[in-house]
Tab-separated table of C-alpha atoms in Angstrom:
chain	number	residue	atom	x	y	z
K	1	MET	CA	-6.232	2.249	-45.952
K	2	PRO	CA	-9.126	0.174	-44.923
K	3	ILE	CA	-9.965	0.511	-41.237
K	4	LEU	CA	-9.449	-3.303	-39.680
K	5	TYR	CA	-11.705	-4.282	-36.631
K	6	LEU	CA	-11.328	-6.968	-34.772
K	7	ARG	CA	-13.742	-8.909	-32.586
K	8	GLY	CA	-13.088	-11.730	-30.440
K	9	PHE	CA	-13.177	-12.995	-26.656
K	10	ILE	CA	-10.578	-13.733	-24.369
K	11	ARG	CA	-11.108	-17.020	-22.470
K	12	ASP	CA	-8.517	-16.722	-19.711
K	13	ALA	CA	-5.778	-14.162	-18.858
K	14	THR	CA	-3.043	-15.990	-16.722
K	15	TYR	CA	0.405	-14.424	-16.037
K	16	THR	CA	3.075	-14.238	-13.253
K	17	PRO	CA	3.548	-11.062	-12.117
K	18	TYR	CA	7.053	-10.519	-10.789
K	19	LEU	CA	9.039	-7.182	-10.793
K	20	ASN	CA	11.789	-6.897	-8.008
K	21	PRO	CA	11.385	-9.964	-5.452
K	22	SER	CA	14.884	-9.382	-4.356
K	23	GLN	CA	14.338	-6.427	-2.160
K	24	PHE	CA	11.766	-8.632	0.058
K	25	SER	CA	12.367	-8.716	3.555
K	26	GLU	CA	10.080	-11.092	6.144
K	27	TYR	CA	9.197	-9.364	9.300
K	28	ASN	CA	7.285	-11.119	12.571
K	29	ILE	CA	4.284	-9.501	13.124
K	30	SER	CA	4.993	-9.044	16.686
K	31	GLN	CA	7.688	-6.945	15.882
K	32	PHE	CA	6.510	-5.129	12.359
K	33	ASP	CA	7.017	-1.673	13.040
K	34	VAL	CA	5.664	0.200	9.602
K	35	ASN	CA	7.728	3.194	10.056
K	36	GLN	CA	11.399	0.665	10.182
K	37	ALA	CA	10.292	-1.762	7.463
K	38	GLN	CA	11.139	-1.838	3.423
K	39	ALA	CA	8.586	-0.398	1.191
K	40	CYS	CA	6.878	-3.866	0.527
K	41	GLY	CA	7.727	-7.461	1.839
K	42	LEU	CA	6.430	-10.393	3.618
K	43	ILE	CA	4.443	-10.171	7.148
K	44	ASN	CA	5.021	-13.580	9.072
K	45	LEU	CA	1.811	-14.317	11.043
K	46	GLY	CA	3.396	-17.062	13.123
K	47	MET	CA	2.083	-20.092	11.496
K	48	PRO	CA	4.096	-21.348	8.238
K	49	GLY	CA	2.654	-20.422	5.284
K	50	ASN	CA	0.545	-17.624	6.937
K	51	ASN	CA	1.857	-14.529	5.703
K	52	LEU	CA	0.545	-11.262	4.395
K	53	ALA	CA	2.542	-9.335	1.614
K	54	PHE	CA	2.310	-5.748	2.329
K	55	SER	CA	3.678	-2.355	0.431
K	56	LYS	CA	3.521	1.164	2.243
K	57	TRP	CA	2.830	4.652	0.717
K	58	VAL	CA	4.712	7.395	2.371
K	59	THR	CA	1.683	9.885	1.073
K	60	PRO	CA	-1.718	9.125	0.017
K	61	LYS	CA	-0.969	10.699	-3.258
K	62	ARG	CA	-0.303	8.588	-6.026
K	63	THR	CA	1.875	10.787	-8.384
K	64	ARG	CA	4.270	11.827	-5.450
K	65	SER	CA	6.105	8.245	-4.845
K	66	TYR	CA	4.854	5.959	-7.242
K	67	PRO	CA	3.307	3.269	-4.661
K	68	PHE	CA	2.020	1.113	-7.582
K	69	ALA	CA	5.564	-0.606	-8.046
K	70	ARG	CA	5.741	-1.548	-4.439
K	71	ILE	CA	2.264	-2.805	-4.518
K	72	TYR	CA	3.185	-4.881	-8.279
K	73	ASN	CA	6.147	-6.288	-6.463
K	74	THR	CA	3.753	-8.350	-3.972
K	75	TYR	CA	1.623	-9.207	-6.683
K	76	HIS	CA	3.515	-12.414	-7.398
K	77	LEU	CA	3.089	-14.175	-4.040
K	78	ASN	CA	0.349	-16.563	-3.305
K	79	THR	CA	-1.336	-14.949	-0.078
K	80	LYS	CA	-3.327	-11.880	1.120
K	81	LYS	CA	-1.896	-8.179	-0.117
K	82	VAL	CA	-2.261	-5.253	1.940
K	83	THR	CA	-1.315	-1.644	1.205
K	84	ILE	CA	-0.731	0.930	4.090
K	85	ILE	CA	-1.684	4.042	3.235
K	86	PRO	CA	-1.517	7.308	5.516
K	87	ILE	CA	-4.822	9.297	5.246
K	88	ILE	CA	-3.717	12.755	5.209
K	89	LYS	CA	0.006	13.829	4.995
K	90	ASP	CA	0.576	17.304	6.428
K	91	GLU	CA	3.656	19.301	5.950
K	92	GLY	CA	3.322	22.006	8.072
K	93	GLY	CA	1.917	25.251	8.479
K	94	GLY	CA	3.977	27.310	5.953
K	95	THR	CA	2.470	24.885	3.171
K	96	GLN	CA	-1.119	24.335	1.347
K	97	ASN	CA	0.232	20.998	0.070
K	98	ASN	CA	-1.760	18.612	2.330
K	99	ASP	CA	-1.890	15.339	0.337
K	100	ARG	CA	-5.327	13.418	0.806
K	101	ILE	CA	-6.213	9.970	0.072
K	102	ASN	CA	-8.590	9.973	-3.303
K	103	TYR	CA	-11.653	7.862	-3.786
K	104	ILE	CA	-10.201	6.442	-6.792
K	105	THR	CA	-7.373	5.007	-4.965
K	106	PHE	CA	-10.093	2.779	-3.025
K	107	SER	CA	-11.388	1.692	-6.210
K	108	TRP	CA	-8.166	0.748	-7.989
K	109	MET	CA	-6.924	-1.404	-4.742
K	110	ASN	CA	-10.408	-2.995	-4.698
K	111	LEU	CA	-10.178	-4.273	-7.930
K	112	LEU	CA	-6.421	-5.404	-7.418
K	113	ASN	CA	-7.903	-7.390	-4.558
K	114	ILE	CA	-5.649	-5.566	-2.366
K	115	TYR	CA	-6.386	-4.597	1.190
K	116	ILE	CA	-6.190	-1.423	2.424
K	117	ILE	CA	-5.053	-0.084	5.946
K	118	LEU	CA	-5.564	3.647	6.420
K	119	ALA	CA	-2.940	5.035	8.575
K	120	TRP	CA	-2.097	8.187	10.055
K	121	TYR	CA	1.011	10.023	11.008
K	122	GLU	CA	1.318	10.808	14.828
K	123	ASP	CA	4.925	12.506	15.100
K	124	ALA	CA	7.149	14.362	13.031
K	125	GLU	CA	10.036	16.525	13.085
K	126	ARG	CA	10.532	20.231	12.641
K	127	LYS	CA	12.435	20.638	9.147
K	128	PRO	CA	15.770	22.513	9.800
K	129	ASN	CA	16.070	25.820	9.066
K	130	THR	CA	11.930	26.759	9.148
K	131	THR	CA	9.588	27.325	11.661
K	132	ASP	CA	6.622	25.920	10.330
K	133	ARG	CA	7.347	22.914	8.071
K	134	ILE	CA	7.714	19.465	9.606
K	135	THR	CA	9.512	16.350	7.927
K	136	ASN	CA	9.983	12.728	9.291
K	137	GLN	CA	6.537	11.839	10.070
K	138	VAL	CA	6.034	8.605	11.919
K	139	LEU	CA	3.067	6.258	11.410
K	140	ASN	CA	1.201	4.920	14.361
K	141	ALA	CA	2.912	1.370	14.353
K	142	LYS	CA	0.760	-0.019	17.159
K	143	SER	CA	-2.497	0.856	14.998
K	144	VAL	CA	-1.133	-0.752	11.722
K	145	ARG	CA	-0.135	-4.128	13.579
K	146	GLU	CA	-4.056	-4.369	14.841
K	147	LYS	CA	-5.598	-3.557	11.468
K	148	LEU	CA	-3.035	-6.518	9.968
K	149	LEU	CA	-4.150	-9.193	12.236
K	150	GLU	CA	-7.627	-8.007	11.319
K	151	VAL	CA	-7.079	-8.319	7.638
K	152	SER	CA	-5.147	-11.733	8.552
K	153	ARG	CA	-8.498	-12.878	10.111
K	154	TYR	CA	-10.996	-11.548	7.658
K	155	GLN	CA	-12.201	-14.069	5.126
K	156	MET	CA	-14.007	-12.188	2.430
K	157	THR	CA	-11.806	-10.574	-0.485
K	158	ALA	CA	-10.729	-7.147	-0.492
K	159	LEU	CA	-13.510	-6.428	-3.032
K	160	HIS	CA	-15.925	-7.128	-0.516
């Protein structure tokens, strides 16, 4: 069977990404708490039509919680897209599974034109029936809100 070679040029790629918009909640920036918010949604910045689409990760590791689905759910919106990623997720002294953010994550987000907000866990609870494991980590919501406002004022693309 002969091998078929194709050569061509794709002039324009247009599409409407649209996965699961029914789960969208809208939050006011002044009351936005990343810990209480849904996995993705809209943040109202106080002026009509001035919103940020956001998604959040629970761990910096891409393979544990599949955060790309949340990002793609925001991709059909005609606004800036932001993803909130914890820098590190520590699960306590009894484990060696501290997840850290990987440099390739930055590259993927930049190429998708998604702004990254790096956050950190500032509080946690002891895991039941253990002495050295933690759970229910809480991100610093004030810092995330400040960074969201900073991104809203930024005039360049996420790639820059």
